[in-house]
């Protein structure tokens, strides 16, 4: 990075500090409630300019994970292999799964060695809701996320939210049974304590649990503790094409254990300090007797996150240390540091939000990051908003090393990608209508590409030329009648990706479309619900070469009927039994049925 750029970054940081001093006694700003009341992670990644998509996770799942909750409502690509227990990832709007940061309670769920977050690691019943935000990953320990953030909320953490003086109790159980998968769970809250226990069985099997507690206050200090744990063993036979990759006896065990401590304290003068600390251990044990191979990877993450909200300003400091060991890895530890500072200002109908900061990764160096967003509320319940971002996408820990089996050597020539993004959108809300239209353009220099020698299997990640991607995303929901709501959302994308010799490789534009008709009985607690939906792609991005998979359209149906305190659920996935591949080499297993029940305890 040029010295002039760093000087400019420091000058902007000084100006933001002056903003804090200038508006310390002003009433012209009003921070979003989540900035003051949420966790440290909530305060640092909340965006008051660009609206997010927040959904409860309440549908039965045909593969046991939360992928159906994403694929039904978000027009973004998923890596879906079509059967339970296999790796299922969110691609978001980026080129790889690394571009979307997935976090829970501030813990970065994307694996530090690369590969994003596998949604199958935790069963669906583990989570209560999710929130998807467009834009750079902000804090949340991830200097690699550049297109979006997915925040997942465990059921136990959701249960202890709210009034700290409440002594009300609640509980639930869930049952799920499908062609090759079953799940059972029980969860309860007793005052300030909540716990969840459950298990998965069938083609994928293993236990899962979580625990959350509100600890006694220490003066003005409020504390919460959480424990997340899971272990899922599943068959991973690999792709059927090419046939040499198919291994019917291959299996993988994915496990995770994460204790978390959250705290907040009033500093006086309308200032709040929020902190969280965590330890996160993940194991991946892969066995492939068909090819006489087995391997174990263990990643330990230690992190601390701090946010200070004072007047219009939010300051953030996060630090993380990663220890990676495994059969196929021999790499040094990695440490990272993230710094952020910026204001949220509101003047009449305008909201201005931004930050400037820096990301530093050991062995790679540090680079600046900045974003600025503006939102205006117009007459007639119409809002327009825009956000520009500048950041650097750091390589993963294993990308920084070339693979020369069974060793890894330093990939010293690899540098971070320079990422520039611009988003422009508008939305309209009324009693019965909501529509939004968003456009996003992203340009990258020094694009990171993985190349491998097909003979020696020596592979490494290199910096190529520049890439660009343009996306247009309309969405609409309409309460057509008291018993019917219609929803649709789409994404049209066009991109060009640089090859190793900086040739421009245009990808065919593709359209992702999701739609759902939601029928239900009248009343605040409807007796029954029925959803009929579809997901379509004009062409599917492929992991192999540059040839996309053929387009497809898949329909699904959800049914729900309430009997007292028990709600019966059912789902049919791939309603028409289409023979398609969402991921190259992995044909979907035809029509899938699943039945379930959710009850109050």
Coordinates of C-alpha atoms in Angstrom, one line a residue:
X1 CA 0.0 0.0 0.0
X2 CA 1.4 3.4 -0.9
X3 CA 2.4 5.8 1.9
X4 CA 0.1 8.5 0.6
X5 CA -2.9 6.2 1.0
X6 CA -2.0 5.4 4.6
X7 CA -1.6 9.1 5.3
X8 CA -5.0 9.8 3.9
X9 CA -6.5 7.0 6.0
X10 CA -5.0 8.5 9.2
X11 CA -6.3 12.0 8.2
X12 CA -9.8 10.6 7.8
X13 CA -9.6 8.9 11.2
X14 CA -8.7 12.2 12.8
X15 CA -11.7 13.9 11.1
X16 CA -14.0 11.2 12.5
X17 CA -12.7 11.9 15.9
X18 CA -13.5 15.6 15.5
X19 CA -17.1 14.6 14.4
X20 CA -17.5 12.9 17.8
X21 CA -16.3 16.0 19.6
X22 CA -18.5 18.3 17.5
X23 CA -21.7 16.3 18.1
X24 CA -21.2 15.2 21.7
X25 CA -23.8 17.7 22.9
X26 CA -26.1 17.5 19.8
X27 CA -29.5 16.0 19.5
X28 CA -29.3 15.7 15.7
X29 CA -28.5 12.0 15.8
X30 CA -30.2 8.9 17.1
X31 CA -28.4 5.5 17.0
X32 CA -30.3 2.4 16.1
X33 CA -31.5 0.6 19.3
X34 CA -29.4 -2.5 18.4
X35 CA -26.2 -0.4 18.7
X36 CA -27.0 0.3 22.4
X37 CA -28.8 -2.9 23.4
X38 CA -27.2 -5.7 21.3
X39 CA -23.9 -7.5 21.6
X40 CA -20.5 -6.3 20.6
X41 CA -20.9 -8.0 17.3
X42 CA -24.4 -6.5 16.8
X43 CA -23.0 -3.0 17.3
X44 CA -20.2 -3.4 14.9
X45 CA -22.0 -5.1 11.9
X46 CA -25.4 -3.4 12.2
X47 CA -26.1 -1.2 9.1
X48 CA -28.7 1.5 9.6
X49 CA -28.5 2.5 5.9
X50 CA -28.9 -0.7 3.8
X51 CA -31.9 -2.9 5.0
X52 CA -31.3 -6.5 6.0
X53 CA -33.3 -9.6 5.5
X54 CA -34.4 -11.2 8.8
X55 CA -36.3 -14.5 9.0
X56 CA -37.3 -17.0 11.7
X57 CA -36.1 -20.5 11.0
X58 CA -39.4 -22.4 11.3
X59 CA -39.7 -24.6 8.2
X60 CA -39.0 -28.4 8.2
X61 CA -35.8 -29.2 6.4
X62 CA -35.3 -32.1 3.9
X63 CA -31.5 -32.3 4.6
X64 CA -31.6 -31.4 8.3
X65 CA -29.7 -28.1 8.0
X66 CA -31.0 -24.5 7.5
X67 CA -30.2 -24.5 3.8
X68 CA -34.0 -24.6 2.9
X69 CA -34.6 -21.5 5.0
X70 CA -32.0 -19.7 2.7
X71 CA -32.9 -21.2 -0.6
X72 CA -36.7 -20.5 -0.3
X73 CA -36.3 -16.8 0.4
X74 CA -32.8 -15.6 -0.8
X75 CA -31.9 -15.5 -4.5
X76 CA -28.3 -16.3 -3.8
X77 CA -26.3 -19.4 -4.9
X78 CA -25.9 -22.3 -2.5
X79 CA -23.5 -25.2 -2.7
X80 CA -26.0 -28.0 -2.3
X81 CA -25.1 -31.7 -2.8
X82 CA -28.6 -33.0 -2.4
X83 CA -28.3 -35.4 0.5
X84 CA -28.0 -35.0 4.3
X85 CA -24.7 -34.4 6.1
X86 CA -22.7 -33.2 3.1
X87 CA -21.1 -29.8 2.9
X88 CA -23.7 -27.1 2.2
X89 CA -22.4 -23.5 1.8
X90 CA -23.7 -20.0 1.0
X91 CA -22.0 -18.3 -1.9
X92 CA -23.8 -15.0 -1.5
X93 CA -23.0 -12.4 -4.1
X94 CA -19.2 -13.2 -4.2
X95 CA -17.1 -15.5 -6.3
X96 CA -16.4 -17.9 -3.4
X97 CA -17.9 -18.9 -0.1
X98 CA -15.2 -16.9 1.6
X99 CA -16.9 -13.7 0.4
X100 CA -19.8 -14.1 2.8
X101 CA -19.1 -13.9 6.5
X102 CA -21.2 -16.3 8.6
X103 CA -21.2 -15.6 12.4
X104 CA -23.1 -16.5 15.5
X105 CA -22.8 -14.4 18.7
X106 CA -19.6 -12.9 17.3
X107 CA -17.9 -16.2 16.6
X108 CA -16.7 -16.4 13.0
X109 CA -18.1 -19.7 11.7
X110 CA -16.2 -19.6 8.4
X111 CA -13.3 -22.1 8.8
X112 CA -10.0 -20.2 9.2
X113 CA -8.3 -22.7 6.8
X114 CA -10.8 -21.8 4.1
X115 CA -14.0 -23.4 2.8
X116 CA -16.5 -21.1 4.4
X117 CA -19.1 -22.4 6.8
X118 CA -20.8 -25.8 6.4
X119 CA -24.5 -25.3 7.2
X120 CA -24.7 -29.0 7.9
X121 CA -22.5 -28.7 10.9
X122 CA -25.4 -27.6 13.1
X123 CA -29.0 -29.1 12.7
X124 CA -31.9 -26.8 11.9
X125 CA -33.4 -27.1 15.4
X126 CA -30.3 -25.5 16.8
X127 CA -31.1 -22.0 15.4
X128 CA -33.9 -19.6 16.0
X129 CA -33.4 -17.0 13.2
X130 CA -31.0 -15.5 10.8
X131 CA -30.2 -12.1 9.3
X132 CA -28.6 -11.4 6.0
X133 CA -26.9 -8.1 5.3
X134 CA -25.4 -7.0 2.0
X135 CA -22.1 -5.2 2.0
X136 CA -18.6 -5.7 3.5
X137 CA -18.1 -8.0 6.4
X138 CA -17.3 -5.1 8.7
X139 CA -15.9 -6.5 11.9
X140 CA -16.8 -10.0 13.2
X141 CA -13.2 -11.1 12.8
X142 CA -13.3 -11.6 9.1
X143 CA -11.2 -9.4 6.8
X144 CA -12.1 -11.8 4.0
X145 CA -15.8 -11.2 3.7
X146 CA -16.6 -8.5 1.1
X147 CA -20.1 -9.1 -0.1
X148 CA -22.3 -9.9 2.9
X149 CA -22.8 -11.1 6.5
X150 CA -25.1 -13.8 7.7
X151 CA -25.8 -13.7 11.5
X152 CA -27.2 -16.8 13.0
X153 CA -29.0 -16.8 16.4
X154 CA -29.0 -19.9 18.6
X155 CA -32.3 -20.8 20.2
X156 CA -30.9 -20.6 23.7
X157 CA -29.4 -17.1 23.1
X158 CA -32.8 -15.9 21.7
X159 CA -34.6 -17.4 24.7
X160 CA -32.7 -15.4 27.3
X161 CA -33.0 -12.1 25.4
X162 CA -35.4 -9.5 26.7
X163 CA -36.4 -8.4 30.2
X164 CA -33.7 -9.4 32.6
X165 CA -36.2 -9.4 35.4
X166 CA -38.6 -11.8 33.7
X167 CA -39.0 -15.2 35.4
X168 CA -41.2 -16.7 32.8
X169 CA -40.4 -20.2 31.6
X170 CA -40.8 -21.7 28.1
X171 CA -39.9 -24.9 26.3
X172 CA -40.3 -26.8 23.1
X173 CA -39.6 -30.1 21.4
X174 CA -39.1 -30.9 17.7
X175 CA -39.4 -34.1 15.7
X176 CA -38.3 -34.6 12.1
X177 CA -38.5 -37.7 9.9
X178 CA -37.5 -38.1 6.2
X179 CA -36.4 -40.7 3.7
X180 CA -32.8 -40.9 5.0
X181 CA -32.8 -38.5 8.0
X182 CA -34.4 -38.1 11.4
X183 CA -34.0 -35.4 14.1
X184 CA -35.2 -35.0 17.7
X185 CA -34.6 -32.1 20.2
X186 CA -35.9 -30.6 23.4
X187 CA -35.2 -27.1 24.7
X188 CA -36.3 -25.1 27.7
X189 CA -35.8 -21.8 29.4
X190 CA -36.0 -21.4 33.2
X191 CA -35.7 -17.8 34.2
X192 CA -32.1 -16.7 33.3
X193 CA -31.0 -20.2 32.0
X194 CA -31.8 -21.9 28.7
X195 CA -30.6 -25.2 27.3
X196 CA -31.1 -27.3 24.1
X197 CA -30.3 -31.0 23.5
X198 CA -30.9 -32.9 20.4
X199 CA -29.7 -35.5 17.9
X200 CA -29.6 -36.4 14.2
X201 CA -29.8 -40.0 13.0
X202 CA -29.9 -41.8 9.6
X203 CA -27.5 -41.0 6.8
X204 CA -26.1 -38.2 9.0
X205 CA -26.0 -38.8 12.8
X206 CA -24.7 -37.2 15.9
X207 CA -25.5 -35.1 19.0
X208 CA -26.0 -31.3 19.3
X209 CA -26.5 -29.0 22.3
X210 CA -26.3 -25.4 23.5
X211 CA -26.5 -23.6 26.8
X212 CA -27.1 -19.9 27.6
X213 CA -27.2 -18.1 30.9
X214 CA -27.6 -14.5 32.2
X215 CA -25.1 -14.2 35.0
X216 CA -25.7 -11.9 38.0
X217 CA -24.9 -8.3 37.4
X218 CA -21.6 -6.9 38.8
X219 CA -22.6 -3.3 39.5
X220 CA -23.1 -1.8 36.0
X221 CA -21.6 -4.8 34.3
X222 CA -24.0 -7.3 32.7
X223 CA -22.7 -10.8 31.7
X224 CA -24.0 -13.6 29.6
X225 CA -22.4 -17.0 28.9
X226 CA -23.0 -19.5 26.0
X227 CA -21.8 -22.9 25.0
X228 CA -22.3 -24.3 21.5
X229 CA -21.5 -27.9 20.7
X230 CA -22.1 -30.3 17.8
X231 CA -20.8 -33.5 16.2
X232 CA -22.2 -34.8 12.9
X233 CA -20.9 -37.9 11.1
X234 CA -22.1 -38.4 7.5
X235 CA -21.5 -40.3 4.3
X236 CA -19.6 -38.1 1.7
X237 CA -19.3 -40.3 -1.5
X238 CA -18.2 -37.5 -3.7
X239 CA -19.3 -36.6 -7.3
X240 CA -20.6 -39.2 -9.7
X241 CA -18.9 -37.3 -12.6
X242 CA -16.1 -37.9 -13.2
X243 CA -16.5 -41.5 -12.0
X244 CA -13.0 -41.7 -10.6
X245 CA -14.0 -39.2 -7.9
X246 CA -16.9 -41.3 -6.7
X247 CA -16.1 -43.0 -3.3
X248 CA -19.3 -44.7 -1.9
X249 CA -17.6 -45.5 1.4
X250 CA -16.1 -42.1 2.2
X251 CA -17.3 -40.5 5.5
X252 CA -16.6 -37.2 7.3
X253 CA -17.2 -36.2 10.9
X254 CA -17.5 -32.5 11.6
X255 CA -17.5 -31.3 15.2
X256 CA -17.5 -27.9 16.9
X257 CA -17.2 -26.6 20.5
X258 CA -17.4 -22.9 21.4
X259 CA -17.7 -21.3 24.8
X260 CA -18.5 -17.6 24.7
X261 CA -18.6 -14.9 27.3
X262 CA -20.4 -11.6 26.6
X263 CA -20.4 -8.5 28.8
X264 CA -21.6 -4.9 28.7
X265 CA -21.0 -1.9 31.0
X266 CA -22.3 1.7 31.2
X267 CA -19.4 4.1 31.0
X268 CA -21.4 7.2 31.8
X269 CA -22.4 10.0 29.6
X270 CA -24.5 7.8 27.3
X271 CA -21.4 5.6 26.5
X272 CA -21.5 1.8 26.6
X273 CA -18.7 -0.7 26.4
X274 CA -19.6 -4.2 25.0
X275 CA -17.1 -7.1 24.9
X276 CA -17.2 -10.7 24.0
X277 CA -14.5 -13.4 24.3
X278 CA -14.6 -16.9 22.8
X279 CA -12.7 -20.1 22.2
X280 CA -13.8 -22.1 19.1
X281 CA -12.5 -25.6 18.3
X282 CA -13.5 -27.3 15.1
X283 CA -12.6 -30.8 14.0
X284 CA -12.9 -32.4 10.5
X285 CA -12.1 -36.1 10.3
X286 CA -12.3 -37.5 6.7
X287 CA -11.9 -41.1 5.8
X288 CA -11.9 -42.6 2.3
X289 CA -11.1 -46.3 2.3
X290 CA -11.8 -46.5 -1.4
X291 CA -8.7 -44.4 -2.0
X292 CA -6.8 -45.5 1.2
X293 CA -6.8 -42.0 2.6
X294 CA -7.7 -40.5 6.0
X295 CA -7.1 -37.0 7.4
X296 CA -7.8 -35.0 10.4
X297 CA -7.9 -31.2 10.6
X298 CA -8.3 -29.2 13.9
X299 CA -8.6 -25.4 14.0
X300 CA -8.5 -23.5 17.3
X301 CA -9.7 -19.9 17.3
X302 CA -9.2 -17.5 20.3
X303 CA -10.9 -14.2 19.9
X304 CA -12.0 -11.0 21.8
X305 CA -14.2 -8.3 20.4
X306 CA -14.8 -4.8 21.9
X307 CA -17.2 -2.1 20.9
X308 CA -17.6 1.3 22.5
X309 CA -20.8 3.3 21.6
X310 CA -20.4 6.9 22.6
X311 CA -22.6 9.7 21.2
X312 CA -22.8 9.3 17.4
X313 CA -19.6 7.3 17.3
X314 CA -18.9 3.6 17.4
X315 CA -15.4 2.3 18.0
X316 CA -14.4 -1.3 17.5
X317 CA -11.3 -3.5 18.2
X318 CA -11.3 -7.2 17.5
X319 CA -8.4 -9.6 17.7
X320 CA -8.1 -13.3 16.8
X321 CA -5.5 -16.0 17.0
X322 CA -5.7 -19.3 15.0
X323 CA -3.8 -22.5 15.5
X324 CA -4.3 -25.0 12.7
X325 CA -3.0 -28.6 12.8
X326 CA -3.8 -31.5 10.6
X327 CA -2.7 -34.4 8.4
X328 CA -2.5 -32.2 5.3
X329 CA -1.3 -28.9 6.9
X330 CA 1.9 -27.7 8.3
X331 CA 1.5 -24.0 8.6
X332 CA 2.3 -21.4 11.3
X333 CA -0.2 -19.8 13.6
X334 CA -2.1 -16.7 12.4
X335 CA -3.1 -13.6 14.3
X336 CA -5.4 -10.8 13.1
X337 CA -6.4 -7.4 14.3
X338 CA -9.4 -5.3 13.2
X339 CA -9.8 -1.6 14.0
X340 CA -12.9 0.5 13.2
X341 CA -14.2 4.0 14.1
X342 CA -17.1 5.9 12.6
X343 CA -20.3 7.9 13.2
X344 CA -24.0 7.4 12.6
X345 CA -25.6 10.8 12.1
X346 CA -29.3 11.6 11.4
X347 CA -30.4 15.0 10.1
X348 CA -34.1 15.2 9.4
X349 CA -34.9 12.6 6.7
X350 CA -31.2 11.7 6.2
X351 CA -29.1 9.0 7.8
X352 CA -25.3 9.0 7.3
X353 CA -23.2 6.1 8.5
X354 CA -19.6 5.2 7.9
X355 CA -16.3 4.0 9.3
X356 CA -12.7 3.9 8.6
X357 CA -10.3 1.3 9.9
X358 CA -7.6 -1.2 9.2
X359 CA -7.2 -5.0 9.0
X360 CA -3.9 -6.6 9.9
X361 CA -3.0 -10.3 9.5
X362 CA 0.3 -11.8 10.6
X363 CA 2.7 -12.6 7.8
X364 CA 0.7 -10.6 5.3
X365 CA 0.7 -7.0 6.7
X366 CA -2.1 -4.5 7.1
X367 CA -4.4 -2.6 4.8
X368 CA -7.1 0.1 5.3
X369 CA -10.8 -0.3 5.0
X370 CA -13.6 2.3 4.8
X371 CA -17.3 2.6 4.0
X372 CA -19.8 5.4 3.7
X373 CA -23.5 5.1 3.4
X374 CA -26.4 7.5 3.0
X375 CA -30.2 6.9 3.3
X376 CA -33.0 9.4 2.7
X377 CA -36.6 8.9 3.7
X378 CA -38.9 10.5 1.0
X379 CA -42.6 11.3 1.2
X380 CA -44.9 8.4 0.4
X381 CA -43.0 5.8 2.5
X382 CA -40.2 5.5 0.0
X383 CA -36.5 5.3 1.0
X384 CA -33.4 5.5 -1.2
X385 CA -30.0 4.5 0.0
X386 CA -26.4 4.0 -1.3
X387 CA -23.2 2.7 0.2
X388 CA -19.6 2.7 -1.1
X389 CA -16.9 0.4 0.4
X390 CA -13.2 0.0 0.0
X391 CA -11.5 -3.0 1.6
X392 CA -8.8 -5.7 1.1
X393 CA -9.7 -9.4 1.0
X394 CA -7.0 -11.2 2.7
X395 CA -6.1 -14.8 1.7
X396 CA -7.1 -17.7 3.9
X397 CA -4.4 -19.3 6.1
X398 CA -4.0 -22.3 3.7
X399 CA -4.1 -20.1 0.6
X400 CA -0.9 -18.5 1.8
X401 CA 0.9 -21.8 1.4
X402 CA 1.5 -23.9 -1.8
X403 CA 0.5 -27.6 -1.5
X404 CA 3.3 -30.0 -2.3
X405 CA 1.9 -33.3 -0.9
X406 CA 2.4 -34.1 1.9
X407 CA 3.9 -30.7 2.7
X408 CA 3.0 -27.0 2.5
X409 CA 5.5 -24.3 1.6
X410 CA 5.1 -20.6 2.0
X411 CA 3.3 -18.9 -0.9
X412 CA 5.2 -15.7 -0.3
X413 CA 4.1 -14.0 -3.6
X414 CA 0.4 -13.9 -2.6
X415 CA -1.1 -10.6 -1.6
X416 CA -4.6 -9.4 -0.6
X417 CA -7.3 -8.5 -3.2
X418 CA -8.2 -4.9 -3.5
X419 CA -12.1 -4.7 -3.4
X420 CA -14.2 -1.7 -4.3
X421 CA -18.0 -2.0 -4.0
X422 CA -20.9 0.3 -4.6
X423 CA -24.6 -0.4 -3.8
X424 CA -27.6 1.6 -4.7
X425 CA -31.2 0.8 -3.7
X426 CA -34.7 1.9 -2.9
X427 CA -37.6 0.4 -1.0
X428 CA -41.3 1.1 -0.4
X429 CA -43.4 0.0 2.5
X430 CA -47.1 0.2 3.1
X431 CA -49.7 -1.8 5.1
X432 CA -50.0 -4.4 2.3
X433 CA -47.0 -3.9 0.0
X434 CA -43.2 -4.0 0.3
X435 CA -40.9 -3.8 -2.7
X436 CA -37.2 -3.1 -3.0
X437 CA -34.7 -2.7 -5.9
X438 CA -31.0 -2.9 -5.3
X439 CA -28.0 -2.8 -7.6
X440 CA -24.5 -3.7 -6.6
X441 CA -21.2 -3.4 -8.5
X442 CA -17.9 -4.8 -7.3
X443 CA -14.5 -4.5 -8.8
X444 CA -11.4 -6.4 -7.6
X445 CA -7.7 -6.0 -8.4
X446 CA -5.1 -8.8 -7.8
X447 CA -7.9 -11.4 -7.9
X448 CA -6.9 -14.6 -6.0
X449 CA -7.2 -17.8 -8.2
X450 CA -6.3 -21.4 -7.3
X451 CA -4.3 -23.3 -9.9
X452 CA -3.2 -26.9 -9.7
X453 CA -1.0 -29.2 -11.8
X454 CA -3.1 -32.2 -12.9
X455 CA 0.0 -34.4 -13.0
X456 CA 2.0 -33.5 -9.9
X457 CA -1.1 -32.3 -7.9
X458 CA 1.0 -29.3 -6.8
X459 CA -1.4 -26.4 -6.2
X460 CA -1.2 -22.8 -5.1
X461 CA -3.3 -19.7 -5.0
X462 CA -2.0 -16.8 -7.1
X463 CA -2.8 -13.2 -7.8
X464 CA -4.3 -12.8 -11.3
X465 CA -5.7 -9.6 -12.9
X466 CA -8.9 -7.9 -12.1
X467 CA -12.5 -9.0 -12.0
X468 CA -15.9 -7.3 -11.9
X469 CA -19.4 -8.3 -11.1
X470 CA -22.7 -6.5 -11.6
X471 CA -25.9 -7.6 -9.8
X472 CA -29.5 -6.3 -9.9
X473 CA -31.9 -7.5 -7.2
X474 CA -35.6 -6.7 -7.2
X475 CA -38.0 -8.1 -4.5
X476 CA -41.6 -7.8 -3.7
X477 CA -44.2 -9.0 -1.1
X478 CA -47.9 -8.4 -1.2
X479 CA -50.7 -9.2 1.2
X480 CA -53.2 -10.0 -1.6
X481 CA -55.9 -11.2 0.8
X482 CA -56.2 -11.8 4.5
X483 CA -55.4 -15.5 3.7
X484 CA -52.7 -15.0 1.1
X485 CA -49.3 -13.4 0.8
X486 CA -47.3 -13.4 -2.4
X487 CA -43.5 -13.1 -2.3
X488 CA -40.8 -13.0 -5.0
X489 CA -37.2 -12.0 -5.2
X490 CA -34.6 -12.2 -8.0
X491 CA -31.0 -11.6 -8.8
X492 CA -29.5 -10.9 -12.2
X493 CA -25.7 -11.1 -12.4
X494 CA -23.1 -10.6 -15.0
X495 CA -19.4 -11.0 -14.4
X496 CA -15.9 -11.2 -15.9
X497 CA -13.1 -13.0 -14.1
X498 CA -9.4 -12.7 -14.8
X499 CA -7.3 -15.7 -15.6
X500 CA -3.7 -16.3 -14.5
X501 CA -2.4 -14.4 -17.5
X502 CA -5.0 -11.6 -17.0
X503 CA -7.2 -12.6 -19.8
X504 CA -10.8 -11.5 -19.4
X505 CA -13.2 -14.5 -19.1
X506 CA -16.8 -13.5 -19.4
X507 CA -19.3 -15.6 -17.6
X508 CA -22.8 -16.0 -19.1
X509 CA -25.3 -13.7 -17.3
X510 CA -27.6 -15.7 -15.0
X511 CA -30.8 -15.1 -13.3
X512 CA -31.8 -16.5 -9.8
X513 CA -35.5 -16.4 -9.0
X514 CA -37.4 -17.4 -5.9
X515 CA -41.2 -17.1 -5.3
X516 CA -43.7 -18.3 -2.8
X517 CA -47.4 -18.2 -2.3
X518 CA -48.3 -18.4 1.4
X519 CA -51.8 -19.4 2.4
X520 CA -53.0 -19.4 6.0
X521 CA -56.1 -19.3 8.1
X522 CA -57.2 -16.0 9.5
X523 CA -56.2 -14.8 13.0
X524 CA -53.1 -14.0 14.9
X525 CA -52.3 -17.7 15.5
X526 CA -53.5 -19.4 12.2
X527 CA -54.8 -22.9 12.6
X528 CA -53.1 -24.0 9.3
X529 CA -50.6 -22.7 6.8
X530 CA -49.6 -23.9 3.3
X531 CA -46.7 -22.6 1.1
X532 CA -46.2 -23.3 -2.5
X533 CA -42.9 -22.0 -3.9
X534 CA -40.2 -22.4 -6.5
X535 CA -36.5 -21.6 -7.1
X536 CA -35.1 -21.2 -10.6
X537 CA -31.8 -20.5 -12.2
X538 CA -31.3 -19.6 -15.8
X539 CA -27.9 -21.2 -15.5
X540 CA -26.0 -22.5 -12.5
X541 CA -22.4 -21.4 -11.8
X542 CA -20.1 -24.5 -11.8
X543 CA -17.1 -25.3 -9.7
X544 CA -15.4 -26.9 -12.7
X545 CA -13.8 -24.9 -15.5
X546 CA -15.9 -22.0 -16.8
X547 CA -18.9 -23.9 -18.2
X548 CA -22.1 -23.3 -16.2
X549 CA -24.6 -26.1 -15.5
X550 CA -27.9 -26.1 -17.3
X551 CA -30.6 -24.0 -15.7
X552 CA -33.4 -25.6 -13.6
X553 CA -36.6 -24.8 -11.7
X554 CA -37.5 -26.7 -8.5
X555 CA -40.8 -26.5 -6.7
X556 CA -41.5 -27.1 -3.0
X557 CA -44.6 -27.3 -0.8
X558 CA -44.8 -26.7 3.0
X559 CA -47.8 -27.7 5.1
X560 CA -48.6 -26.9 8.8
X561 CA -51.5 -27.6 11.1
X562 CA -51.8 -26.7 14.7
X563 CA -53.4 -29.1 17.2
X564 CA -53.4 -27.4 20.6
X565 CA -49.8 -27.0 21.7
X566 CA -48.4 -29.2 18.9
X567 CA -47.9 -28.0 15.3
X568 CA -47.6 -30.7 12.6
X569 CA -45.4 -29.9 9.7
X570 CA -44.6 -31.4 6.3
X571 CA -42.5 -30.5 3.3
X572 CA -42.0 -31.9 -0.2
X573 CA -38.8 -30.8 -1.9
X574 CA -38.4 -31.1 -5.7
X575 CA -42.1 -31.4 -6.0
X576 CA -42.1 -32.4 -9.6
X577 CA -39.2 -34.9 -9.3
X578 CA -36.9 -33.1 -11.6
X579 CA -33.5 -34.7 -12.6
X580 CA -31.1 -31.8 -12.0
X581 CA -27.7 -30.9 -10.5
X582 CA -27.4 -27.9 -8.3
X583 CA -23.7 -28.7 -7.9
X584 CA -21.7 -30.3 -10.7
X585 CA -21.5 -34.1 -10.3
X586 CA -24.2 -34.4 -7.7
X587 CA -27.6 -35.1 -9.1
X588 CA -30.5 -34.5 -6.7
X589 CA -32.1 -37.7 -5.3
X590 CA -35.5 -37.0 -6.8
X591 CA -38.6 -36.0 -4.8
X592 CA -38.0 -35.7 -1.0
X593 CA -40.6 -35.9 1.7
X594 CA -40.2 -34.9 5.4
X595 CA -42.6 -34.8 8.3
X596 CA -42.2 -33.0 11.6
X597 CA -43.7 -31.7 14.7
X598 CA -43.0 -28.8 17.0
X599 CA -44.6 -28.6 20.4
X600 CA -44.6 -26.5 23.5
X601 CA -43.3 -28.0 26.7

